[in-house]
PDB file of C-alpha atoms in Angstrom:
ATOM      1  CA  MET A   1      89.849 106.720 106.405  1.00 47.00           C
ATOM      2  CA  SER A   2      88.792 107.092 109.938  1.00 43.00           C
ATOM      3  CA  ASN A   3      86.557 105.710 112.766  1.00 44.00           C
ATOM      4  CA  ASN A   4      84.498 108.172 114.106  1.00 44.00           C
ATOM      5  CA  ASN A   5      87.031 109.621 116.259  1.00 51.00           C
ATOM      6  CA  ASP A   6      87.712 111.953 114.084  1.00 65.00           C
ATOM      7  CA  ASP A   7      91.598 112.575 114.626  1.00 77.00           C
ATOM      8  CA  TRP A   8      92.526 113.490 111.191  1.00 81.00           C
ATOM      9  CA  GLN A   9      94.322 116.697 110.233  1.00 83.00           C
ATOM     10  CA  PRO A  10      93.766 117.342 106.584  1.00 83.00           C
ATOM     11  CA  THR A  11      96.232 120.044 106.273  1.00 79.00           C
ATOM     12  CA  LEU A  12      99.393 118.239 107.859  1.00 80.00           C
ATOM     13  CA  TYR A  13      98.335 115.048 106.450  1.00 78.00           C
ATOM     14  CA  ARG A  14      98.528 117.044 103.070  1.00 75.00           C
ATOM     15  CA  HIS A  15     101.344 119.190 103.204  1.00 69.00           C
ATOM     16  CA  GLU A  16     103.961 116.846 105.588  1.00 66.00           C
ATOM     17  CA  HIS A  17     102.500 113.130 104.640  1.00 73.00           C
ATOM     18  CA  ALA A  18     101.681 113.606 100.817  1.00 74.00           C
ATOM     19  CA  PHE A  19     103.999 110.212 100.604  1.00 72.00           C
ATOM     20  CA  VAL A  20     100.803 108.225 101.515  1.00 79.00           C
ATOM     21  CA  PHE A  21      98.965 109.337  98.231  1.00 78.00           C
ATOM     22  CA  GLU A  22     101.797 109.420  95.974  1.00 79.00           C
ATOM     23  CA  LYS A  23     102.630 106.040  96.721  1.00 81.00           C
ATOM     24  CA  GLY A  24      99.225 104.843  95.664  1.00 86.00           C
ATOM     25  CA  ILE A  25      99.697 106.360  92.100  1.00 90.00           C
ATOM     26  CA  SER A  26     100.978 102.569  91.069  1.00 92.00           C
ATOM     27  CA  LEU A  27      97.723 101.232  92.444  1.00 94.00           C
ATOM     28  CA  VAL A  28      96.087 103.678  90.013  1.00 93.00           C
ATOM     29  CA  LYS A  29      97.719 101.956  87.375  1.00 94.00           C
ATOM     30  CA  LEU A  30      97.353  98.618  88.459  1.00 96.00           C
ATOM     31  CA  LEU A  31      93.594  99.682  88.470  1.00 97.00           C
ATOM     32  CA  ASN A  32      93.088 100.518  85.059  1.00 96.00           C
ATOM     33  CA  PRO A  33      90.122 102.930  84.968  1.00 98.00           C
ATOM     34  CA  GLN A  34      88.320 102.887  81.564  1.00 98.00           C
ATOM     35  CA  PRO A  35      86.342 105.466  80.544  1.00 98.00           C
ATOM     36  CA  PHE A  36      82.549 105.956  81.762  1.00 98.00           C
ATOM     37  CA  GLU A  37      83.351 103.184  83.902  1.00 99.00           C
ATOM     38  CA  LEU A  38      82.153 104.280  87.780  1.00 99.00           C
ATOM     39  CA  VAL A  39      84.830 103.796  90.539  1.00 99.00           C
ATOM     40  CA  LEU A  40      84.872 103.969  94.159  1.00 99.00           C
ATOM     41  CA  ASP A  41      87.467 105.338  96.198  1.00 98.00           C
ATOM     42  CA  LEU A  42      87.604 103.435  99.644  1.00 98.00           C
ATOM     43  CA  GLY A  43      88.618 105.942 102.116  1.00 96.00           C
ATOM     44  CA  CYS A  44      89.848 108.912  99.799  1.00 95.00           C
ATOM     45  CA  GLY A  45      91.531 110.865 102.372  1.00 93.00           C
ATOM     46  CA  THR A  46      92.144 114.443 100.905  1.00 93.00           C
ATOM     47  CA  GLY A  47      91.044 113.198  97.612  1.00 95.00           C
ATOM     48  CA  GLU A  48      94.433 113.882  95.562  1.00 93.00           C
ATOM     49  CA  LEU A  49      94.227 109.800  94.171  1.00 95.00           C
ATOM     50  CA  THR A  50      90.400 110.684  93.203  1.00 97.00           C
ATOM     51  CA  GLU A  51      91.136 113.141  91.645  1.00 96.00           C
ATOM     52  CA  GLN A  52      93.705 111.602  89.352  1.00 94.00           C
ATOM     53  CA  VAL A  53      91.219 108.423  88.454  1.00 97.00           C
ATOM     54  CA  SER A  54      88.594 110.641  87.455  1.00 98.00           C
ATOM     55  CA  ARG A  55      91.559 112.048  84.854  1.00 96.00           C
ATOM     56  CA  SER A  56      90.993 108.963  82.922  1.00 97.00           C
ATOM     57  CA  GLY A  57      87.723 109.845  82.226  1.00 98.00           C
ATOM     58  CA  CYS A  58      85.399 107.733  84.221  1.00 98.00           C
ATOM     59  CA  PHE A  59      83.230 108.419  86.882  1.00 98.00           C
ATOM     60  CA  VAL A  60      84.472 108.122  90.769  1.00 98.00           C
ATOM     61  CA  ILE A  61      83.044 108.838  94.097  1.00 98.00           C
ATOM     62  CA  GLY A  62      85.192 109.018  97.125  1.00 98.00           C
ATOM     63  CA  VAL A  63      84.121 107.969 100.034  1.00 98.00           C
ATOM     64  CA  ASP A  64      85.676 108.432 103.844  1.00 97.00           C
ATOM     65  CA  ALA A  65      84.440 108.212 107.003  1.00 95.00           C
ATOM     66  CA  SER A  66      86.341 111.291 108.563  1.00 94.00           C
ATOM     67  CA  SER A  67      84.257 114.436 107.642  1.00 95.00           C
ATOM     68  CA  ALA A  68      87.415 116.572 108.041  1.00 94.00           C
ATOM     69  CA  MET A  69      89.037 114.736 105.280  1.00 93.00           C
ATOM     70  CA  THR A  70      85.700 115.185 103.012  1.00 96.00           C
ATOM     71  CA  TYR A  71      85.312 118.642 103.651  1.00 96.00           C
ATOM     72  CA  SER A  72      89.075 119.226 102.286  1.00 95.00           C
ATOM     73  CA  ALA A  73      88.667 116.979  99.127  1.00 96.00           C
ATOM     74  CA  LYS A  74      85.461 119.287  98.198  1.00 97.00           C
ATOM     75  CA  ASN A  75      87.130 121.825  98.714  1.00 96.00           C
ATOM     76  CA  SER A  76      90.455 121.199  96.927  1.00 96.00           C
ATOM     77  CA  PHE A  77      88.609 119.164  94.205  1.00 97.00           C
ATOM     78  CA  PRO A  78      84.946 120.614  93.467  1.00 98.00           C
ATOM     79  CA  GLU A  79      84.795 118.324  90.310  1.00 98.00           C
ATOM     80  CA  VAL A  80      84.992 115.243  92.011  1.00 98.00           C
ATOM     81  CA  ASP A  81      81.793 113.710  94.010  1.00 98.00           C
ATOM     82  CA  PHE A  82      82.971 113.356  97.512  1.00 98.00           C
ATOM     83  CA  ILE A  83      80.790 111.362 100.415  1.00 97.00           C
ATOM     84  CA  VAL A  84      81.107 111.300 104.154  1.00 97.00           C
ATOM     85  CA  ALA A  85      80.470 106.890 104.615  1.00 96.00           C
ATOM     86  CA  ASP A  86      81.572 104.343 106.889  1.00 95.00           C
ATOM     87  CA  GLY A  87      83.329 101.550 104.951  1.00 94.00           C
ATOM     88  CA  THR A  88      81.422  99.178 106.924  1.00 96.00           C
ATOM     89  CA  GLN A  89      77.972 100.546 105.929  1.00 95.00           C
ATOM     90  CA  LEU A  90      78.039 101.630 102.499  1.00 94.00           C
ATOM     91  CA  CYS A  91      74.188 101.498 100.906  1.00 93.00           C
ATOM     92  CA  PHE A  92      75.283 100.987  97.332  1.00 96.00           C
ATOM     93  CA  ARG A  93      74.250  97.602  95.532  1.00 96.00           C
ATOM     94  CA  SER A  94      76.116  96.056  92.333  1.00 96.00           C
ATOM     95  CA  VAL A  95      76.549  99.458  90.965  1.00 98.00           C
ATOM     96  CA  PHE A  96      80.615  99.962  90.781  1.00 99.00           C
ATOM     97  CA  ASP A  97      83.020  99.068  87.657  1.00 99.00           C
ATOM     98  CA  SER A  98      86.268  98.715  90.404  1.00 99.00           C
ATOM     99  CA  VAL A  99      86.760  99.695  93.983  1.00 99.00           C
ATOM    100  CA  TYR A 100      90.164 100.683  94.809  1.00 97.00           C
ATOM    101  CA  SER A 101      91.495 101.300  98.203  1.00 97.00           C
ATOM    102  CA  ASN A 102      94.935 102.913  99.067  1.00 95.00           C
ATOM    103  CA  ALA A 103      96.377 102.987 102.954  1.00 94.00           C
ATOM    104  CA  VAL A 104      92.888 102.428 104.225  1.00 95.00           C
ATOM    105  CA  ILE A 105      91.891  99.374 105.050  1.00 98.00           C
ATOM    106  CA  HIS A 106      94.531  98.367 108.186  1.00 97.00           C
ATOM    107  CA  TRP A 107      92.609 101.194 109.918  1.00 95.00           C
ATOM    108  CA  ILE A 108      89.244  99.285 109.856  1.00 96.00           C
ATOM    109  CA  ARG A 109      88.901  96.394 112.629  1.00 94.00           C
ATOM    110  CA  LYS A 110      85.950  94.746 111.010  1.00 96.00           C
ATOM    111  CA  PRO A 111      87.467  93.554 108.006  1.00 97.00           C
ATOM    112  CA  LEU A 112      85.214  90.918 107.265  1.00 98.00           C
ATOM    113  CA  GLN A 113      82.015  93.200 107.288  1.00 98.00           C
ATOM    114  CA  LEU A 114      84.110  95.644 105.287  1.00 98.00           C
ATOM    115  CA  LEU A 115      84.626  93.345 102.680  1.00 98.00           C
ATOM    116  CA  GLN A 116      81.020  92.235 102.536  1.00 98.00           C
ATOM    117  CA  ASN A 117      80.356  95.973 101.775  1.00 97.00           C
ATOM    118  CA  ILE A 118      82.655  96.263  99.133  1.00 98.00           C
ATOM    119  CA  HIS A 119      81.207  93.193  97.315  1.00 98.00           C
ATOM    120  CA  ASP A 120      77.763  94.511  97.363  1.00 98.00           C
ATOM    121  CA  CYS A 121      78.823  97.509  96.008  1.00 98.00           C
ATOM    122  CA  LEU A 122      80.263  96.134  92.715  1.00 99.00           C
ATOM    123  CA  LEU A 123      78.937  94.405  90.129  1.00 99.00           C
ATOM    124  CA  PRO A 124      79.584  90.563  89.380  1.00 98.00           C
ATOM    125  CA  GLY A 125      82.640  89.853  87.965  1.00 98.00           C
ATOM    126  CA  LYS A 126      84.736  93.224  89.004  1.00 99.00           C
ATOM    127  CA  PRO A 127      87.663  94.342  90.868  1.00 99.00           C
ATOM    128  CA  LEU A 128      88.502  95.231  94.396  1.00 99.00           C
ATOM    129  CA  VAL A 129      92.278  96.527  93.968  1.00 98.00           C
ATOM    130  CA  ALA A 130      93.638  97.560  97.454  1.00 98.00           C
ATOM    131  CA  GLU A 131      96.997  98.224  99.010  1.00 97.00           C
ATOM    132  CA  PHE A 132      97.625  98.610 102.916  1.00 98.00           C
ATOM    133  CA  GLY A 133      99.433  97.445 106.103  1.00 98.00           C
ATOM    134  CA  GLY A 134     100.284  93.942 106.366  1.00 98.00           C
ATOM    135  CA  GLU A 135     101.887  92.004 109.120  1.00 97.00           C
ATOM    136  CA  GLY A 136     105.031  93.819 110.568  1.00 97.00           C
ATOM    137  CA  ASN A 137     103.700  97.245 109.088  1.00 97.00           C
ATOM    138  CA  VAL A 138     105.817  99.710 111.308  1.00 98.00           C
ATOM    139  CA  GLU A 139     106.697  97.272 113.841  1.00 97.00           C
ATOM    140  CA  SER A 140     109.704  98.921 114.828  1.00 98.00           C
ATOM    141  CA  ILE A 141     107.978 102.051 115.521  1.00 98.00           C
ATOM    142  CA  THR A 142     105.039 100.543 117.474  1.00 97.00           C
ATOM    143  CA  THR A 143     107.067  98.515 119.342  1.00 96.00           C
ATOM    144  CA  ALA A 144     109.436 101.459 120.191  1.00 97.00           C
ATOM    145  CA  LEU A 145     106.482 103.416 121.134  1.00 97.00           C
ATOM    146  CA  SER A 146     104.886 100.705 124.088  1.00 95.00           C
ATOM    147  CA  LEU A 147     108.452 100.435 125.271  1.00 96.00           C
ATOM    148  CA  ALA A 148     108.796 103.966 125.605  1.00 97.00           C
ATOM    149  CA  THR A 149     105.029 104.491 127.229  1.00 96.00           C
ATOM    150  CA  GLU A 150     105.657 101.508 129.328  1.00 95.00           C
ATOM    151  CA  GLN A 151     108.999 103.831 130.570  1.00 96.00           C
ATOM    152  CA  HIS A 152     107.770 107.176 131.080  1.00 96.00           C
ATOM    153  CA  THR A 153     103.947 106.561 132.254  1.00 94.00           C
ATOM    154  CA  ASN A 154     101.892 104.094 134.005  1.00 86.00           C
ATOM    155  CA  LYS A 155      99.607 104.052 130.868  1.00 88.00           C
ATOM    156  CA  LYS A 156     101.401 101.670 128.447  1.00 88.00           C
ATOM    157  CA  TRP A 157     100.489 102.492 124.828  1.00 90.00           C
ATOM    158  CA  VAL A 158      99.429  99.263 122.564  1.00 85.00           C
ATOM    159  CA  PRO A 159      98.419  99.430 118.952  1.00 82.00           C
ATOM    160  CA  THR A 160      94.879  98.127 118.991  1.00 80.00           C
ATOM    161  CA  LYS A 161      93.775 100.893 116.071  1.00 87.00           C
ATOM    162  CA  TRP A 162      95.368  99.076 113.597  1.00 95.00           C
ATOM    163  CA  TYR A 163      94.551  95.754 111.393  1.00 95.00           C
ATOM    164  CA  PHE A 164      97.989  94.396 110.102  1.00 98.00           C
ATOM    165  CA  PRO A 165      96.930  90.534 108.730  1.00 98.00           C
ATOM    166  CA  LYS A 166      99.446  87.840 106.904  1.00 97.00           C
ATOM    167  CA  PRO A 167      98.526  87.662 102.778  1.00 97.00           C
ATOM    168  CA  ALA A 168      97.107  84.476 103.642  1.00 98.00           C
ATOM    169  CA  GLN A 169      94.855  85.411 106.419  1.00 98.00           C
ATOM    170  CA  PHE A 170      93.155  87.971 104.256  1.00 98.00           C
ATOM    171  CA  GLU A 171      92.448  86.003 101.549  1.00 99.00           C
ATOM    172  CA  CYS A 172      90.842  84.037 103.459  1.00 99.00           C
ATOM    173  CA  LEU A 173      88.659  86.699 104.608  1.00 99.00           C
ATOM    174  CA  LEU A 174      88.262  87.884 100.960  1.00 99.00           C
ATOM    175  CA  GLN A 175      87.098  83.823  99.680  1.00 99.00           C
ATOM    176  CA  GLU A 176      84.524  84.123 102.696  1.00 98.00           C
ATOM    177  CA  ALA A 177      83.245  87.264 101.412  1.00 98.00           C
ATOM    178  CA  GLY A 178      82.458  86.340  97.793  1.00 99.00           C
ATOM    179  CA  PHE A 179      85.808  87.081  95.744  1.00 99.00           C
ATOM    180  CA  THR A 180      88.206  85.071  93.672  1.00 99.00           C
ATOM    181  CA  VAL A 181      92.137  86.822  94.512  1.00 99.00           C
ATOM    182  CA  THR A 182      93.635  87.036  91.328  1.00 98.00           C
ATOM    183  CA  LEU A 183      97.033  88.672  92.975  1.00 98.00           C
ATOM    184  CA  ASN A 184      97.930  88.776  96.467  1.00 98.00           C
ATOM    185  CA  THR A 185     101.601  89.962  97.416  1.00 97.00           C
ATOM    186  CA  CYS A 186     103.233  91.045 100.757  1.00 97.00           C
ATOM    187  CA  PHE A 187     106.934  93.569 100.273  1.00 96.00           C
ATOM    188  CA  ASP A 188     108.791  95.718 102.459  1.00 97.00           C
ATOM    189  CA  ARG A 189     108.627  99.171 101.510  1.00 93.00           C
ATOM    190  CA  PRO A 190     110.646 101.546 103.644  1.00 95.00           C
ATOM    191  CA  THR A 191     109.331 105.080 103.524  1.00 94.00           C
ATOM    192  CA  LYS A 192     110.908 107.968 103.530  1.00 94.00           C
ATOM    193  CA  LEU A 193     109.332 110.410 105.861  1.00 94.00           C
ATOM    194  CA  GLN A 194     109.087 114.269 105.400  1.00 91.00           C
ATOM    195  CA  GLU A 195     110.320 117.140 107.110  1.00 93.00           C
ATOM    196  CA  GLY A 196     113.919 115.831 108.153  1.00 96.00           C
ATOM    197  CA  SER A 197     114.772 115.512 111.186  1.00 97.00           C
ATOM    198  CA  GLN A 198     111.449 115.886 112.445  1.00 96.00           C
ATOM    199  CA  GLY A 199     110.077 113.282 110.086  1.00 96.00           C
ATOM    200  CA  LEU A 200     108.981 110.953 113.176  1.00 98.00           C
ATOM    201  CA  ARG A 201     107.749 112.823 115.318  1.00 97.00           C
ATOM    202  CA  SER A 202     105.879 114.309 112.551  1.00 94.00           C
ATOM    203  CA  TRP A 203     104.545 110.819 111.639  1.00 95.00           C
ATOM    204  CA  LEU A 204     103.705 110.366 115.345  1.00 96.00           C
ATOM    205  CA  ARG A 205     101.433 113.259 115.346  1.00 92.00           C
ATOM    206  CA  MET A 206      99.685 112.303 112.825  1.00 89.00           C
ATOM    207  CA  PHE A 207      98.923 108.569 113.035  1.00 92.00           C
ATOM    208  CA  CYS A 208      99.072 108.518 116.648  1.00 94.00           C
ATOM    209  CA  PRO A 209      97.320 111.757 117.985  1.00 92.00           C
ATOM    210  CA  GLU A 210      96.245 110.178 121.204  1.00 92.00           C
ATOM    211  CA  LEU A 211      99.088 110.423 121.995  1.00 93.00           C
ATOM    212  CA  SER A 212      99.063 113.789 122.956  1.00 92.00           C
ATOM    213  CA  ARG A 213      95.809 113.272 124.649  1.00 91.00           C
ATOM    214  CA  ASN A 214      96.555 110.474 126.728  1.00 91.00           C
ATOM    215  CA  TYR A 215     100.079 111.544 128.386  1.00 94.00           C
ATOM    216  CA  SER A 216     100.972 115.274 129.994  1.00 95.00           C
ATOM    217  CA  LYS A 217     102.817 117.387 128.132  1.00 96.00           C
ATOM    218  CA  GLU A 218     106.221 116.277 129.376  1.00 97.00           C
ATOM    219  CA  GLU A 219     105.139 112.802 129.622  1.00 97.00           C
ATOM    220  CA  TYR A 220     104.556 113.619 125.830  1.00 96.00           C
ATOM    221  CA  GLN A 221     107.856 114.975 125.323  1.00 97.00           C
ATOM    222  CA  LYS A 222     109.685 112.239 126.784  1.00 97.00           C
ATOM    223  CA  ILE A 223     108.036 109.717 124.978  1.00 97.00           C
ATOM    224  CA  LEU A 224     108.829 110.753 121.403  1.00 98.00           C
ATOM    225  CA  SER A 225     112.417 111.573 122.415  1.00 98.00           C
ATOM    226  CA  THR A 226     112.892 107.894 124.060  1.00 98.00           C
ATOM    227  CA  VAL A 227     111.038 106.454 120.438  1.00 98.00           C
ATOM    228  CA  GLU A 228     113.420 108.899 118.442  1.00 98.00           C
ATOM    229  CA  LYS A 229     116.539 107.492 120.700  1.00 98.00           C
ATOM    230  CA  GLU A 230     115.826 104.098 120.380  1.00 98.00           C
ATOM    231  CA  LEU A 231     115.397 103.820 116.973  1.00 99.00           C
ATOM    232  CA  ARG A 232     117.622 106.277 115.802  1.00 98.00           C
ATOM    233  CA  SER A 233     120.052 103.834 114.240  1.00 98.00           C
ATOM    234  CA  LYS A 234     117.998 101.456 112.472  1.00 98.00           C
ATOM    235  CA  LEU A 235     115.417 104.662 110.958  1.00 99.00           C
ATOM    236  CA  PHE A 236     117.066 107.370 110.674  1.00 99.00           C
ATOM    237  CA  ASP A 237     120.180 107.940 108.030  1.00 98.00           C
ATOM    238  CA  GLY A 238     121.545 111.492 109.550  1.00 97.00           C
ATOM    239  CA  THR A 239     119.124 113.734 106.987  1.00 98.00           C
ATOM    240  CA  ASN A 240     115.615 111.595 106.836  1.00 98.00           C
ATOM    241  CA  TRP A 241     113.422 109.436 109.168  1.00 98.00           C
ATOM    242  CA  TYR A 242     112.349 106.131 107.372  1.00 98.00           C
ATOM    243  CA  ALA A 243     109.001 103.906 108.648  1.00 97.00           C
ATOM    244  CA  ASP A 244     109.583 100.275 108.431  1.00 98.00           C
ATOM    245  CA  TYR A 245     105.859  99.754 106.307  1.00 96.00           C
ATOM    246  CA  LYS A 246     105.123  96.449 104.762  1.00 98.00           C
ATOM    247  CA  ARG A 247     102.142  96.466 102.326  1.00 97.00           C
ATOM    248  CA  ILE A 248      99.813  93.891 100.842  1.00 98.00           C
ATOM    249  CA  ARG A 249      98.553  94.762  97.194  1.00 98.00           C
ATOM    250  CA  LEU A 250      95.735  92.533  96.253  1.00 98.00           C
ATOM    251  CA  VAL A 251      92.985  91.850  93.270  1.00 99.00           C
ATOM    252  CA  ALA A 252      89.833  90.372  94.400  1.00 99.00           C
ATOM    253  CA  VAL A 253      87.175  89.657  91.596  1.00 99.00           C
ATOM    254  CA  ARG A 254      84.077  89.525  93.326  1.00 99.00           C
ATOM    255  CA  ASN A 255      82.289  86.331  92.164  1.00 97.00           C
ATOM    256  CA  ARG A 256      79.285  86.458  89.824  1.00 84.00           C
TER     257      ARG A 256
END
């Protein structure tokens, strides 16, 4: 799910970053949707997990703030309902048996407003099941990128578009929004990137597209080369790049 600045590239996402939704399959198992339940996929992206959930026999609606991603999802899975919507401005009221969200919440800079909206979408006693980036997520990459932009330009890149909270910090927000937390865990998940030796560049192109806009072509190439050089000994195994993901996985139930 993006903000109003729709930088998402569905083809690049689906073909070179399938690990995002593939890693979410275990979240669907935790969700355990049942036939005839009404489920909301918050930040559905290109719809692969939404379609997977629909196979359980439940009714699922996928929402995403990116019109490009939602359009792609509709084309790929026409039998599933997809809606363009901002997660902080949802209009559903006490209708869903569950809400799940994979790799999305860290993109939304108004977490309390988001959680209050999710709370209002759910029926009392029903769960939010989510996984997203926690404190320290991709810290090696963001640190190297900040240093590289400072070295080669007069505009240092700062990772302000993401929100990577501590588990305890986020649990407090959940409680404030009217949830009881039943699972809240944080874990390291080094993730192999696709595209082999070009994997890190592909990741930056997908998730930091502003770099190619904010810097000249020459600066951009220097930044990429410097980031690769800085991280090669830590995140490259000679064949593939890895992202130093740290994830929060949680289940929280709307209070009655």
